Short mmCIF file of C-alpha atoms in Angstrom, two decimals:
data_model
loop_
_atom_site.label_atom_id
_atom_site.label_comp_id
_atom_site.label_asym_id
_atom_site.label_seq_id
_atom_site.Cartn_x
_atom_site.Cartn_y
_atom_site.Cartn_z
CA MET A 17 180.48 43.82 73.58
CA SER A 18 182.71 45.90 71.35
CA ILE A 19 184.44 49.03 72.58
CA ALA A 20 182.38 51.15 70.19
CA ALA A 21 179.12 49.63 71.43
CA ARG A 22 180.13 50.14 75.06
CA ARG A 23 181.05 53.78 74.38
CA ALA A 24 177.76 54.38 72.58
CA ARG A 25 175.85 52.86 75.50
CA GLU A 26 177.79 54.97 78.02
CA ARG A 27 177.18 58.10 75.93
CA ALA A 28 173.45 57.37 75.81
CA GLN A 29 173.39 56.83 79.58
CA ARG A 30 175.25 60.12 80.15
CA HIS A 31 172.83 61.89 77.80
CA GLN A 32 169.84 60.58 79.77
CA LEU A 33 171.55 61.38 83.08
CA ILE A 34 171.85 65.03 82.01
CA ILE A 35 168.18 65.19 80.96
CA THR A 36 167.04 63.59 84.21
CA ALA A 37 169.22 65.92 86.31
CA ALA A 38 167.83 68.95 84.45
CA ARG A 39 164.25 67.81 85.11
CA GLU A 40 164.92 67.17 88.79
CA LEU A 41 166.64 70.51 89.27
CA ALA A 42 163.88 72.36 87.41
CA GLU A 43 161.15 70.63 89.43
CA SER A 44 162.84 71.43 92.73
CA GLU A 45 164.20 74.94 92.04
CA GLY A 46 162.75 76.15 88.72
CA TRP A 47 164.27 76.47 85.27
CA ASP A 48 166.39 79.48 86.22
CA ALA A 49 168.40 77.15 88.47
CA VAL A 50 169.23 74.87 85.54
CA THR A 51 172.65 75.98 84.33
CA THR A 52 175.42 73.98 82.75
CA ARG A 53 177.55 74.64 85.81
CA ARG A 54 174.89 73.26 88.18
CA LEU A 55 174.20 70.32 85.90
CA SER A 56 177.88 69.45 85.58
CA GLU A 57 178.16 69.42 89.38
CA ARG A 58 175.04 67.30 89.73
CA VAL A 59 176.00 64.68 87.13
CA GLU A 60 179.70 64.83 88.05
CA TYR A 61 180.91 65.53 84.51
CA SER A 62 182.71 68.62 83.30
CA GLN A 63 180.92 71.35 81.39
CA PRO A 64 182.76 70.38 78.17
CA VAL A 65 181.24 66.90 78.52
CA LEU A 66 177.78 68.47 78.80
CA TYR A 67 178.48 70.56 75.71
CA SER A 68 179.52 67.41 73.85
CA HIS A 69 175.91 66.25 74.34
CA PHE A 70 173.99 69.53 74.13
CA LYS A 71 174.78 72.93 72.62
CA GLY A 72 173.41 74.63 75.72
CA LYS A 73 170.48 74.91 78.08
CA ASP A 74 167.94 75.40 75.27
CA ALA A 75 168.90 72.06 73.74
CA ILE A 76 168.54 70.38 77.13
CA VAL A 77 165.11 71.95 77.67
CA ARG A 78 164.09 70.76 74.19
CA GLU A 79 165.00 67.18 75.04
CA VAL A 80 163.20 67.41 78.39
CA ALA A 81 160.11 68.69 76.57
CA ILE A 82 160.16 65.87 74.02
CA GLU A 83 160.52 63.34 76.83
CA GLY A 84 157.53 65.01 78.49
CA PHE A 85 155.39 64.56 75.40
CA THR A 86 156.07 60.84 75.50
CA GLU A 87 154.89 60.74 79.11
CA LEU A 88 151.85 62.91 78.39
CA THR A 89 150.86 60.67 75.48
CA SER A 90 150.91 57.67 77.79
CA LYS A 91 148.64 59.42 80.32
CA LEU A 92 146.22 60.64 77.65
CA ARG A 93 146.08 57.23 75.95
CA ALA A 94 145.34 55.48 79.24
CA ALA A 95 142.52 57.94 79.92
CA ARG A 96 141.16 57.62 76.38
CA THR A 97 141.22 53.82 76.19
CA ALA A 98 139.66 53.14 79.60
CA GLY A 99 136.24 52.84 77.93
CA GLY A 100 132.91 54.49 78.47
CA GLU A 101 130.72 57.00 76.71
CA PRO A 102 132.49 59.58 74.49
CA LYS A 103 131.70 62.44 76.86
CA GLU A 104 133.18 60.55 79.83
CA VAL A 105 136.26 59.63 77.79
CA LEU A 106 136.75 63.28 76.93
CA ARG A 107 136.35 64.27 80.58
CA ARG A 108 139.02 61.72 81.60
CA VAL A 109 141.41 62.93 78.89
CA ALA A 110 140.94 66.56 79.94
CA THR A 111 141.47 65.67 83.59
CA ALA A 112 144.57 63.60 82.75
CA TYR A 113 146.02 66.58 80.88
CA LEU A 114 145.38 68.99 83.75
CA ASP A 115 146.68 66.53 86.34
CA PHE A 116 149.86 66.09 84.30
CA ALA A 117 150.34 69.86 84.14
CA ARG A 118 149.78 70.18 87.90
CA THR A 119 152.05 67.34 88.98
CA HIS A 120 154.87 68.07 86.51
CA ARG A 121 155.00 71.86 86.59
CA ALA A 122 158.55 72.37 85.33
CA LEU A 123 158.15 69.68 82.69
CA TYR A 124 154.89 71.29 81.53
CA GLU A 125 156.66 74.65 81.33
CA ALA A 126 159.36 73.11 79.13
CA MET A 127 156.72 71.57 76.89
CA PHE A 128 154.28 74.46 76.52
CA VAL A 129 155.52 77.71 78.03
CA MET A 130 159.25 78.12 77.52
CA PRO A 131 160.55 79.09 74.09
CA VAL A 132 162.03 75.87 72.70
CA ALA A 133 163.13 75.08 69.20
CA ILE A 134 160.40 72.53 68.60
CA PRO A 135 158.14 73.09 65.61
CA PHE A 136 154.46 72.66 66.39
CA ALA A 137 151.83 71.92 63.74
CA THR A 138 154.27 71.56 60.83
CA ASP A 139 155.71 68.72 58.81
CA GLU A 140 158.80 68.92 61.05
CA THR A 141 156.85 68.37 64.27
CA PRO A 142 158.46 65.51 66.21
CA GLU A 143 156.47 62.29 66.43
CA GLU A 144 156.25 62.59 70.23
CA LEU A 145 154.23 65.81 69.87
CA ARG A 146 152.08 64.38 67.10
CA ALA A 147 151.24 61.37 69.26
CA ALA A 148 150.11 63.52 72.20
CA PHE A 149 147.95 65.71 69.98
CA GLY A 150 146.63 62.58 68.27
CA GLU A 151 145.23 61.38 71.59
CA PHE A 152 143.18 64.58 71.82
CA VAL A 153 141.91 64.09 68.27
CA LEU A 154 140.95 60.47 68.92
CA ALA A 155 139.11 61.43 72.12
CA LEU A 156 137.24 64.23 70.35
CA GLU A 157 136.30 62.54 67.07
CA PRO A 158 133.13 60.94 68.50
CA VAL A 159 131.83 64.32 69.71
CA ALA A 160 133.23 66.65 67.03
CA GLY A 161 130.08 66.56 64.90
CA GLU A 162 130.57 68.63 61.77
CA HIS A 163 133.71 70.27 63.20
CA HIS A 164 137.13 69.30 61.90
CA PRO A 165 138.50 66.97 64.63
CA GLY A 166 141.97 68.55 64.51
CA VAL A 167 140.67 72.10 64.85
CA PHE A 168 138.24 70.97 67.56
CA ALA A 169 141.19 69.36 69.38
CA GLU A 170 143.14 72.63 69.13
CA VAL A 171 140.26 74.50 70.78
CA VAL A 172 140.03 71.98 73.63
CA TRP A 173 143.81 71.92 74.05
CA ALA A 174 143.90 75.73 74.18
CA ALA A 175 141.13 75.80 76.80
CA LEU A 176 142.91 73.19 78.92
CA HIS A 177 146.25 74.95 78.53
CA GLY A 178 144.64 78.15 79.73
CA GLN A 179 143.23 76.39 82.77
CA ALA A 180 146.56 74.69 83.51
CA THR A 181 148.53 77.93 83.22
CA LEU A 182 146.07 79.98 85.25
CA ALA A 183 145.91 77.33 87.98
CA HIS A 184 149.70 77.04 88.06
CA ASP A 185 150.02 80.81 88.49
CA ARG A 186 147.25 80.71 91.15
CA ARG A 187 145.00 82.96 89.07
CA ILE A 188 142.11 80.51 89.42
CA PRO A 189 141.42 78.18 92.36
CA ALA A 190 142.71 74.65 91.82
CA GLU A 191 139.83 73.12 93.76
CA HIS A 192 137.37 74.04 90.99
CA GLN A 193 139.19 72.07 88.28
CA GLU A 194 136.53 69.35 88.07
CA THR A 195 133.76 71.95 87.74
CA ARG A 196 135.63 73.81 84.99
CA VAL A 197 136.30 70.58 83.09
CA GLY A 198 132.63 69.64 83.40
CA LEU A 199 131.49 73.03 82.08
CA LEU A 200 133.89 72.83 79.17
CA ILE A 201 132.94 69.28 78.19
CA ASP A 202 129.21 69.91 78.65
CA HIS A 203 129.37 73.01 76.49
CA LEU A 204 131.49 71.41 73.77
CA THR A 205 129.38 68.27 73.53
CA ARG A 206 125.99 70.00 73.62
CA PRO A 207 123.90 69.16 70.55
CA ALA A 208 123.69 72.02 68.08
#
């Protein structure tokens, strides 16, 4: 292996180490605890090394969010492709989304709550975000009827995001998630 290839590999590993450390710290102590000082201590590299990879915390959060969209896409795709009637597929996708939000709270915050420099719904939207949204569209197409599948997906996504955020903040009881998902899906898939 050439010196340049080895250095590139080591740089990529360091880059991922920083992202992983930020996620772990955020999950255990919240995003306010994620500082370049704390990260440099955790990954055992100086702050200038961190700044050689990221311009600051916002850039780190952005990368964490994009990584999260890849993981969310995988969960949604597994739920969507497990088979069954369209309504049941939609129920599984909705539940997978809410379970992801519940089990990865800090990651979900990075993806959907914190202000990050990621363009949504534009030509510049990263592929990772497009793929996650695409899973919603594919799950909804069979039940969208005359509605535009993308707009229908936005409505479902917004409803699920509201449930995820309210449950996270303990504004609604978590134990009623299945009932809320059922009501949403039943209402959305009711014949006109």
